[in-house]
Tab-separated table of C-alpha atoms in Angstrom:
chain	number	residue	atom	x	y	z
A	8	UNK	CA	-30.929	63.858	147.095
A	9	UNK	CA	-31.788	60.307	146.030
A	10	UNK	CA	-35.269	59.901	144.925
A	11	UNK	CA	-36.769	56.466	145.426
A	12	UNK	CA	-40.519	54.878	144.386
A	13	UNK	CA	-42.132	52.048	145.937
A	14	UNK	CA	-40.898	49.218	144.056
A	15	UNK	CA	-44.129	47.472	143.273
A	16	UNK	CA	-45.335	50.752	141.858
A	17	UNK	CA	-42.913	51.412	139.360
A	18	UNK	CA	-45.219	49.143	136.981
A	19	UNK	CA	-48.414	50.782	138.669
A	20	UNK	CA	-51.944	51.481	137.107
A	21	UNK	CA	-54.115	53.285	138.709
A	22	UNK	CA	-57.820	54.002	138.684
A	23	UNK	CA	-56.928	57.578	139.282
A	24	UNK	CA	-53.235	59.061	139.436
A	25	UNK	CA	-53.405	60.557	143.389
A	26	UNK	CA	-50.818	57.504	144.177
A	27	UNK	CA	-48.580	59.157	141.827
A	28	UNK	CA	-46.348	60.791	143.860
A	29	UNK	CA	-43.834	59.446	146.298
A	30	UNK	CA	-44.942	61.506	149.383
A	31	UNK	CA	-48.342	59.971	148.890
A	32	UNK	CA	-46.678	56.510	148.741
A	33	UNK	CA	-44.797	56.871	151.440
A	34	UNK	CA	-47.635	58.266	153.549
A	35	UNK	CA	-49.554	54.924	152.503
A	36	UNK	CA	-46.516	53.098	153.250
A	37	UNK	CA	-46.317	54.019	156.957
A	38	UNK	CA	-50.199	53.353	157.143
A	39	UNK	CA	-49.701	50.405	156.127
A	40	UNK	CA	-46.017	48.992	157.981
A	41	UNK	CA	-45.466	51.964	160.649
A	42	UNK	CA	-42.227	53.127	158.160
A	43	UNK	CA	-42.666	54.923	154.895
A	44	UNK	CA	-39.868	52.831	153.598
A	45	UNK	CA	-41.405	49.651	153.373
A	46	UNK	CA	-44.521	48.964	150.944
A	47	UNK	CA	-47.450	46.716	152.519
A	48	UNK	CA	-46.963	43.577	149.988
A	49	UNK	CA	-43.389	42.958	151.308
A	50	UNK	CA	-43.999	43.412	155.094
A	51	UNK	CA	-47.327	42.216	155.058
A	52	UNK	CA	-46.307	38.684	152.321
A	53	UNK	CA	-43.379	38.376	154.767
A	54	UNK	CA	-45.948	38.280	157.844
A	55	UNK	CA	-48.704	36.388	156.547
A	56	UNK	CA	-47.445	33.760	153.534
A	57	UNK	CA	-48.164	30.292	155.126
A	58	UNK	CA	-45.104	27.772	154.831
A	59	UNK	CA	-42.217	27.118	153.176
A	60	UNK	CA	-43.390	26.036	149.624
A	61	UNK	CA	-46.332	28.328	149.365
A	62	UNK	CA	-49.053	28.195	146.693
A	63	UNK	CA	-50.634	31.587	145.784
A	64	UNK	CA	-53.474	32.985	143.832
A	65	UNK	CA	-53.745	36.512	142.496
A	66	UNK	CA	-56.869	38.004	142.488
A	67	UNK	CA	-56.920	40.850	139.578
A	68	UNK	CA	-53.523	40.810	138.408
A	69	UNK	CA	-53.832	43.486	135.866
A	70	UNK	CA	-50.952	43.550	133.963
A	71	UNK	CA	-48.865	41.466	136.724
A	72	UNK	CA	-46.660	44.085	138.771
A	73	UNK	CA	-47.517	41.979	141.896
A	74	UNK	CA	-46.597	38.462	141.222
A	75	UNK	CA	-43.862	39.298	139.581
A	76	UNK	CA	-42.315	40.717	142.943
A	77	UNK	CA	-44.316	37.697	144.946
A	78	UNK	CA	-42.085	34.979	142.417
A	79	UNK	CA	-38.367	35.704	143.776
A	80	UNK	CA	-39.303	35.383	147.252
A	81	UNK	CA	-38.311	31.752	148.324
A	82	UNK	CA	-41.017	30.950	150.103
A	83	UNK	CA	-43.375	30.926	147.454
A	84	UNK	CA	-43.943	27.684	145.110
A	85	UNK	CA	-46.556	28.695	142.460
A	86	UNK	CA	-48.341	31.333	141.835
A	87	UNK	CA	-51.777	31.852	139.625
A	88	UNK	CA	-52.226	35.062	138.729
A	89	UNK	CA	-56.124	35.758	137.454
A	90	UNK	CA	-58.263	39.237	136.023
A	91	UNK	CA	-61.556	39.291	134.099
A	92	UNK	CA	-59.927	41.068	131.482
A	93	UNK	CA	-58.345	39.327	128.754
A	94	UNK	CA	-56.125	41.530	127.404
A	95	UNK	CA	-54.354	42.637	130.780
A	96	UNK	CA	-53.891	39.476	131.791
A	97	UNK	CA	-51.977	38.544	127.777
A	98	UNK	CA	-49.841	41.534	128.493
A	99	UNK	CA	-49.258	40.292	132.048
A	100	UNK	CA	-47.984	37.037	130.649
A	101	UNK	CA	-45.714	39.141	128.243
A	102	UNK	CA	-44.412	40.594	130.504
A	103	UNK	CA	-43.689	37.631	133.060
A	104	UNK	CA	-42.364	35.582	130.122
A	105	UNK	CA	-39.358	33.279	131.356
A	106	UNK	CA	-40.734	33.311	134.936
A	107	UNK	CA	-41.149	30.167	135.464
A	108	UNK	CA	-43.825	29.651	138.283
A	109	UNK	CA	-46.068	31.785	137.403
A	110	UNK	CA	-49.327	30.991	135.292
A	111	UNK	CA	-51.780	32.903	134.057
A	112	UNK	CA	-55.535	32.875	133.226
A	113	UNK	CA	-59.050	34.741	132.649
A	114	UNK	CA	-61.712	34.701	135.811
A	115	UNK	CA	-64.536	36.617	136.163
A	116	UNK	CA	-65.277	36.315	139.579
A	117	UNK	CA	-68.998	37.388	139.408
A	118	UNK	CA	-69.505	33.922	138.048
A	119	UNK	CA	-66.673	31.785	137.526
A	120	UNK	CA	-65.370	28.792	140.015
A	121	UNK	CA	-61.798	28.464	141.761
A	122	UNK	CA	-60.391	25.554	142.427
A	123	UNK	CA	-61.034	23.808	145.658
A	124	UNK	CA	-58.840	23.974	148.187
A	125	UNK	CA	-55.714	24.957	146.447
A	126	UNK	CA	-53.937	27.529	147.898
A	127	UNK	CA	-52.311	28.806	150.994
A	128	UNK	CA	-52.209	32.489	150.105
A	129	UNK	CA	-55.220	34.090	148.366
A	130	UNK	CA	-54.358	37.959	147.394
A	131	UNK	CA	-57.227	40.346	146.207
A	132	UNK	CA	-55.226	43.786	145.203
A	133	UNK	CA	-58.177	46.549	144.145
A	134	UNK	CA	-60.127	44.205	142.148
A	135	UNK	CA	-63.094	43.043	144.844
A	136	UNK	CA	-64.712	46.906	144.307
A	137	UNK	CA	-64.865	45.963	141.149
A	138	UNK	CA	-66.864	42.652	141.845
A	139	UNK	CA	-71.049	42.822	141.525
A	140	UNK	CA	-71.114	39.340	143.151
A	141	UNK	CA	-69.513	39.114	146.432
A	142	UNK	CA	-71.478	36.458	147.511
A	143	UNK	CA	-70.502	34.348	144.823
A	144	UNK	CA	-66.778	35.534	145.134
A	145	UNK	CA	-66.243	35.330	148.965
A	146	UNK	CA	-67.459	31.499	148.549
A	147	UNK	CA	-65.135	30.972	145.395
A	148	UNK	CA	-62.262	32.164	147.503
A	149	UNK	CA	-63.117	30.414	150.725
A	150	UNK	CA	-63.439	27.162	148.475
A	151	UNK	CA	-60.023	27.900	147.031
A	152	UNK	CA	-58.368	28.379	150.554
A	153	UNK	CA	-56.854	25.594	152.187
A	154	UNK	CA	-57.769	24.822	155.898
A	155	UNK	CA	-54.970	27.164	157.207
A	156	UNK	CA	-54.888	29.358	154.290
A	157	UNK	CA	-54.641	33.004	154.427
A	158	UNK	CA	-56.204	36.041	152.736
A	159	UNK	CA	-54.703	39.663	151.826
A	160	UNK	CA	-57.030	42.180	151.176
A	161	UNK	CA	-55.910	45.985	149.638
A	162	UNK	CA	-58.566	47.565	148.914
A	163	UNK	CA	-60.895	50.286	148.010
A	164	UNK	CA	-63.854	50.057	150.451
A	165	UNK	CA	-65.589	53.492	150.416
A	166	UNK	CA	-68.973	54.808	149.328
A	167	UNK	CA	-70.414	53.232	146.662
A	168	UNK	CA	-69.766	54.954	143.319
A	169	UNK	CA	-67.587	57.220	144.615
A	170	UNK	CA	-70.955	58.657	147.107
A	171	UNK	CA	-69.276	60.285	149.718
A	172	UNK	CA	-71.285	62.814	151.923
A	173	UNK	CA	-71.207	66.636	151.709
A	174	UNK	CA	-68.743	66.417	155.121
A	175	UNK	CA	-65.920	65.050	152.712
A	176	UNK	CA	-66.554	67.349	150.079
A	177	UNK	CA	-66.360	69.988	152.127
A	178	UNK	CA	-63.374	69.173	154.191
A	179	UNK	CA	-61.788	68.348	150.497
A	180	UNK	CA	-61.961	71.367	149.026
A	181	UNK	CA	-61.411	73.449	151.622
A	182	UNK	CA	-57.986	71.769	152.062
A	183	UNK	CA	-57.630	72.047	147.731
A	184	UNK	CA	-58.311	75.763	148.409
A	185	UNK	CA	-54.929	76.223	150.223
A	186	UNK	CA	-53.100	74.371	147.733
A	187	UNK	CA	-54.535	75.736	144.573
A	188	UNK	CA	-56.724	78.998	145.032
A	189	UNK	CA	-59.993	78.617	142.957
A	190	UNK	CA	-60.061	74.988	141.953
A	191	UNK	CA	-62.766	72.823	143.518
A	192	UNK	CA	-64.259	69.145	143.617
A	193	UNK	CA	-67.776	67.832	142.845
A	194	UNK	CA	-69.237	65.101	143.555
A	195	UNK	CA	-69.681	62.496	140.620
A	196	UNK	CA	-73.260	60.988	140.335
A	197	UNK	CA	-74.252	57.686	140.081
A	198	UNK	CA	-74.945	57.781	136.296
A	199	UNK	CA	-71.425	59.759	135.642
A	200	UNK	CA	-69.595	56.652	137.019
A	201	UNK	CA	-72.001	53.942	135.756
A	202	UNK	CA	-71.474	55.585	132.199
A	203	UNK	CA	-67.651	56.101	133.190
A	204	UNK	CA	-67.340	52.113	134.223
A	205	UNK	CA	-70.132	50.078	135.628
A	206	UNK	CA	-67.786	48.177	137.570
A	207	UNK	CA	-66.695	50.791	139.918
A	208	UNK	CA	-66.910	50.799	143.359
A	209	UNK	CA	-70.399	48.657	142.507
A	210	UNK	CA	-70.602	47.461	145.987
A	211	UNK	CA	-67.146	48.601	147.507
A	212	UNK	CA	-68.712	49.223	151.048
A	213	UNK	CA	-69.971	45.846	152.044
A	214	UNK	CA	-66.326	44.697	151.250
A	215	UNK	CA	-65.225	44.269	155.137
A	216	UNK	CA	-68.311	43.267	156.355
A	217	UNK	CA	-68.456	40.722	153.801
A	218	UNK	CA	-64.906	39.421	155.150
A	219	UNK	CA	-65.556	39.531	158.643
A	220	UNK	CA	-68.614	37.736	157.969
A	221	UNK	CA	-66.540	34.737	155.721
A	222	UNK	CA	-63.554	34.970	157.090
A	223	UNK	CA	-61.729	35.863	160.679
A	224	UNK	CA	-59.646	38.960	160.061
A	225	UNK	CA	-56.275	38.733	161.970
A	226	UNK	CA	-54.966	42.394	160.835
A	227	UNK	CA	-56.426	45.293	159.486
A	228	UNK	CA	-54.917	48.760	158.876
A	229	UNK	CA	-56.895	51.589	157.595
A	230	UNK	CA	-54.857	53.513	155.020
A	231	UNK	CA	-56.866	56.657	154.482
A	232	UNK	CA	-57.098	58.227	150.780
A	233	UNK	CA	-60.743	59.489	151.823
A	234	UNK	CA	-59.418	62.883	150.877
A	235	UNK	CA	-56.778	62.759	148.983
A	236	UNK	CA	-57.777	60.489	146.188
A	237	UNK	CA	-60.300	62.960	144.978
A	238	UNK	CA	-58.078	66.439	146.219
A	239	UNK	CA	-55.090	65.369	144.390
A	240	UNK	CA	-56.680	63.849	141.141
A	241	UNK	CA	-55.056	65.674	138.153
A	242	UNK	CA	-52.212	67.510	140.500
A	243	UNK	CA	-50.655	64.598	142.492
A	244	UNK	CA	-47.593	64.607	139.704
A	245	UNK	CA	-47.505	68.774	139.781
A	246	UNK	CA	-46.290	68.568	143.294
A	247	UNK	CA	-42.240	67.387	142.595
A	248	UNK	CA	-41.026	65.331	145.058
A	249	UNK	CA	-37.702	67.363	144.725
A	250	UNK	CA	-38.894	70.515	145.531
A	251	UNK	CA	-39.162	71.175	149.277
A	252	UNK	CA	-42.493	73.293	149.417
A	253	UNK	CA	-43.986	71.342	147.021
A	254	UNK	CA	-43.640	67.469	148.746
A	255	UNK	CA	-44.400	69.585	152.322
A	256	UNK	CA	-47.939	70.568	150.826
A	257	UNK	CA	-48.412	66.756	150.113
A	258	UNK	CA	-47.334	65.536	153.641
A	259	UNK	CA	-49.260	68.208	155.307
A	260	UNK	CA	-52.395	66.987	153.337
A	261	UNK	CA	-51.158	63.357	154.264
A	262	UNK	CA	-51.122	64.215	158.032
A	263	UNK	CA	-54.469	66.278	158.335
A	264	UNK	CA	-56.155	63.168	156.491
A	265	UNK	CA	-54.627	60.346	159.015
A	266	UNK	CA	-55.567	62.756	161.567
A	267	UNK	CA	-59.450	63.068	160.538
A	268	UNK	CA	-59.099	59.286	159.880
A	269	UNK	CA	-57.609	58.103	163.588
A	270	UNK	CA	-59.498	60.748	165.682
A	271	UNK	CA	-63.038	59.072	163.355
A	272	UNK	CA	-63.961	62.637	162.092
A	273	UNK	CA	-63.899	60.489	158.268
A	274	UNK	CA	-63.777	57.155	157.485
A	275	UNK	CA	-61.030	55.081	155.753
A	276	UNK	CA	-61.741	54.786	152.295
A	277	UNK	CA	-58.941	51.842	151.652
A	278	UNK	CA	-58.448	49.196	153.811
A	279	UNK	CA	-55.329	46.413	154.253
A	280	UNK	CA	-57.269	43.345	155.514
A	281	UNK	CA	-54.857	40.064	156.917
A	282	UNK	CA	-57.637	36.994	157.346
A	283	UNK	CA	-58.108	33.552	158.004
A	284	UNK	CA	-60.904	30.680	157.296
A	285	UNK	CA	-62.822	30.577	160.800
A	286	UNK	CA	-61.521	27.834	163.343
A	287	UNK	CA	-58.023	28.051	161.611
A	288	UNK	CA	-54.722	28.674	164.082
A	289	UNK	CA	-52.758	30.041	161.682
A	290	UNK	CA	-50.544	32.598	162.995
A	291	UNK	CA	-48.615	35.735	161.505
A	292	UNK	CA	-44.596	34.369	160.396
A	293	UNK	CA	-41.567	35.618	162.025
A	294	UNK	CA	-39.511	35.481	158.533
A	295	UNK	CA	-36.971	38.369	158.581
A	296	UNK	CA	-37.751	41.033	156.619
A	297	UNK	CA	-35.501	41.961	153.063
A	298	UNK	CA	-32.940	45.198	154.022
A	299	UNK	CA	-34.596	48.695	153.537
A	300	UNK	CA	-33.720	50.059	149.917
A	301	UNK	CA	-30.247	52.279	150.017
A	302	UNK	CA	-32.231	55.279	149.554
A	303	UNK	CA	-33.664	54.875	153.259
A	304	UNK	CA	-30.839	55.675	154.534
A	305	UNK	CA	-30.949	59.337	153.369
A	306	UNK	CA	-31.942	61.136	156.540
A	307	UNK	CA	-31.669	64.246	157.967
A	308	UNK	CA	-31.773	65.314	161.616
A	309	UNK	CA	-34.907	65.872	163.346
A	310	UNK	CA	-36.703	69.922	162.103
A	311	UNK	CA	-37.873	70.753	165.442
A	312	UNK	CA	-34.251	71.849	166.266
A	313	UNK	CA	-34.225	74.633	163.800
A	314	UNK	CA	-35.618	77.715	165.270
A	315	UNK	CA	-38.415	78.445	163.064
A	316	UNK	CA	-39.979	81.769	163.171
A	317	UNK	CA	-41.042	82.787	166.956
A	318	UNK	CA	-43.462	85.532	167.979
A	319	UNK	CA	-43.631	87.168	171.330
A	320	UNK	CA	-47.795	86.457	172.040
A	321	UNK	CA	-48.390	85.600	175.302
A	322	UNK	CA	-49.678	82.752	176.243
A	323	UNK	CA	-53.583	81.762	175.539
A	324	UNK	CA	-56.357	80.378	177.696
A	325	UNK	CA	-55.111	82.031	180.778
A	326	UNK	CA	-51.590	79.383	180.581
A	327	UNK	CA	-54.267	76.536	180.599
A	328	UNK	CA	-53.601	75.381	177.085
A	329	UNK	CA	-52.694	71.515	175.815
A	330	UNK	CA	-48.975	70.425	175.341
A	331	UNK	CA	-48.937	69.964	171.120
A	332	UNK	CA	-49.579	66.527	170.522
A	333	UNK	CA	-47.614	63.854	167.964
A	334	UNK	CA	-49.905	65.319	165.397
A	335	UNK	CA	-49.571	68.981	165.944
A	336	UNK	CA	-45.442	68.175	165.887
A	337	UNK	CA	-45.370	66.209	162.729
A	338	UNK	CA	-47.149	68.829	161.157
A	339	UNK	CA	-44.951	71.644	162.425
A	340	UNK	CA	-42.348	69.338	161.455
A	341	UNK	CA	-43.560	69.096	157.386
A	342	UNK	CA	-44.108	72.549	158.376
A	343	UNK	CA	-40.663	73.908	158.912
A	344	UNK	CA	-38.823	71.490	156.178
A	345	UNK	CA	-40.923	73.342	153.298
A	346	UNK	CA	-38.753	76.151	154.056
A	347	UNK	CA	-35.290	74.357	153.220
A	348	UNK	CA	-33.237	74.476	150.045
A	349	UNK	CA	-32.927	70.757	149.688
A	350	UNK	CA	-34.388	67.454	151.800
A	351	UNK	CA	-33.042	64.740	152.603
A	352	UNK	CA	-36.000	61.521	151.644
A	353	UNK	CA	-36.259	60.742	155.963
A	354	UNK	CA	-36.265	62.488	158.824
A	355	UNK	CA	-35.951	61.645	161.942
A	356	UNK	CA	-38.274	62.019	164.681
A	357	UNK	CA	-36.197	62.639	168.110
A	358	UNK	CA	-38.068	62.188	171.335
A	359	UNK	CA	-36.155	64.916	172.973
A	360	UNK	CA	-36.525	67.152	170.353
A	361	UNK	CA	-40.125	66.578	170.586
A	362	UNK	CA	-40.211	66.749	174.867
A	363	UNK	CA	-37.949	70.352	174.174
A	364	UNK	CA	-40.912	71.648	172.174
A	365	UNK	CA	-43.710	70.940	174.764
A	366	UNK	CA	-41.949	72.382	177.129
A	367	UNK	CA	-40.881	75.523	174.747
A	368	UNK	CA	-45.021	75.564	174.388
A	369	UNK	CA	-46.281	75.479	177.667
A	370	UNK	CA	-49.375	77.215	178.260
A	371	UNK	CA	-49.933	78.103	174.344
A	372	UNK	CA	-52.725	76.306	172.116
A	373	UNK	CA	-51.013	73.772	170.418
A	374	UNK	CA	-52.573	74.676	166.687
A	375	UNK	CA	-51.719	78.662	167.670
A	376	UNK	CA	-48.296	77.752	168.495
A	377	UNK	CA	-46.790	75.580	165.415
A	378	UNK	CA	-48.868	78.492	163.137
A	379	UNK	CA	-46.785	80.658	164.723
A	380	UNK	CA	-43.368	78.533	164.236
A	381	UNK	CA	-44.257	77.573	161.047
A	382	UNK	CA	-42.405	79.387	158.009
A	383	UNK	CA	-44.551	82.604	156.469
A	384	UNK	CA	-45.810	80.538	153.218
A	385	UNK	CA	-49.295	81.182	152.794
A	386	UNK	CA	-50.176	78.156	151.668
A	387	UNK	CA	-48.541	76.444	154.305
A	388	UNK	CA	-50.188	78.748	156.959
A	389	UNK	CA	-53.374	78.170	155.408
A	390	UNK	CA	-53.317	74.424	155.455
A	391	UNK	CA	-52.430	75.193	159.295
A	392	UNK	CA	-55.248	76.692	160.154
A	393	UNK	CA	-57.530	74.479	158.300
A	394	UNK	CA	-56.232	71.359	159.912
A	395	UNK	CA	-57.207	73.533	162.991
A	396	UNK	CA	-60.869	74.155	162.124
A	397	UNK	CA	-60.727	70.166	161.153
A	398	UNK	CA	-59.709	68.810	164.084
A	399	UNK	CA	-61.851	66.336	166.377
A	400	UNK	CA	-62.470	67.835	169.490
């Protein structure tokens, strides 16, 4: 099996290592583009660049991963690429040396001015929940925006600090508890992060009110990590890719999150943001989109046609029960591939197979039914019957 990374993480930091494994990044992936084979910055710089000959400015470039990849596309002119810290940005110039429209500088966006209407695409990549000054930054980047500019936002927006309520925490660890017996979370407080970095998440939560105040947002996709950012902190890189069981126990945790984030029983702690300066008509581009990577072609056939285990119960709530929705079949899905020998990256997701295993279901409750198909792995099982006790109503 070919094991692929995101592209435009292969140069990655991150605040905290859960987006270190490839099940996670696909799982933000499809969050963000509907296919876990295609990253956000590619689909979404394909939809939203403006023109032919586009100017861009970076907005916390760190040590440059992004416009590096934003520089070979030909639609892009220029690019400034910008952080408050000095000594990222000199290894992000070190790294970018002989690329020759690219330039690169210091900005502190708590205080210091942009240019004035200089750019067509403005892109702020996990650096506004860092910012103490939004005021001051949202009208720096609305100065710097051209009339039909637009702005990409990925971001962290949660609680402040890190703040989240006694619901997450408990919902977190009771999923950890399947996955590794014993171990639990805490909440950080206020003083452990301010001591930790001041800067952190110092007013992440009036991010997207602040842009939908500035700005018109044209897109927005809420990516999730509510959960798992804190669950897999410290054990995101224990859980191989390569090894069946291991990348199941990821995806399962992937699908119980987006479906606590999509039914509203959590929020979204990141958000991908597309917007516009108000009374502008610009409008999302039709430019093709780059081939997938080879490695998305590496599918298997859909899991729902194995047989699984099956168990002669009869039939709860008197034959009255729900047909198992998309949920309950992608997680009986993730379910039954933990079981194989090797996987394949994809798999696909056959309608029929799907309409076979409603009707093989009939009258059974959905989360009673794929426990029952799903292999005898206790942590499996027990992630199962969480996501059961988790569900919205």
């Amino acid at each position: 099996m070919t094991v692929w990374n995101d592209a435009h993480f292969t140069e990655r930091l991150v605040h905290s290592n859960w987006m270190a494994n490839t099940a996670v990044l696909m799982y933000l992936n499809e969050r963000a583009t509907g296919d876990p084979a295609r990253d956000w910055l590619t689909v979404w710089g394909h939809r939203w660049f403006v023109g032919g000959h586009a100017r861009v400015l970076v907005l916390g470039c760190g040590e440059g991963w992004l416009e590096r990849t934003v520089a070979t596309w030909p639609f892009v002119a220029h690019i400034d690429a910008v952080d408050f810290a000095a000594d990222a940005v000199e290894r992000a110039r070190e790294l970018g040396r002989g690329i020759g429209n690219i330039d690169y500088g210091v900005v502190d966006l708590n205080r210091d001015e942009l240019p004035r209407d200089a750019y067509d695409v403005v892109i702020a990549h996990s650096v506004l929940h860092h910012v103490a000054n939004l005021e001051h930054a949202y009208a720096q980047i609305e100065r710097a925006m051209r009339a039909d500019a637009t702005l990409l936002i990925n971001e962290y927006v949660g609680p402040n600090r890190f703040q989240f309520s006694d619901g997450v925490l408990a919902i977190m660890n009771a999923l950890l508890q399947c996955v590794r017996p014993g171990a639990s979370r805490v909440r950080p407080s206020v003083e452990e992060m301010i001591a930790n970095d001041p800067t952190e998440a110092v007013r992440s939560e009036e991010i997207v009110g602040f842009t939908e105040r500035t700005f018109e947002v044209c897109e927005r996709r809420d990516l999730g990590g509510t959960i798992l950012q804190h669950l897999l902190y410290e054990i995101a890189e224990e859980l191989r890719f390569e090894v069946p069981r291991e990348r199941a126990l990821v995806e399962l945790l992937c699908a119980i999150e987006a479906m606590l984030v999509d039914g509203g029983r959590i929020g979204s702690d990141f958000t991908l943001l597309a917007a516009r300066k108000k009374g502008s008509r610009v409008a999302p581009s039709k430019r093709a989109l780059p081939p997938r990577t080879e490695a998305a072609n590496d599918i298997e056939r859909d899991p729902l046609w194995r047989n699984g285990r099956r168990t002669s119960r009869p039939p709860s709530h008197g034959g009255r029960g729900r047909p198992p929705s998309s949920t309950h079949l992608r997680l009986l899905r993730v379910a039954l591939l933990s079981a194989q020998a090797h996987r394949a990256n994809l798999f696909h997701e056959s309608n029929l197979a799907a309409f076979l295993e409603r009707f093989r279901a009939r009258g059974r409750d959905p989360w009673e039914w794929i426990i029952d198909r799903a292999p005898d792995d206790p942590a499996i099982r027990c992630l199962l019957r969480t996501a059961a006790t988790l569900a919205p109503a």
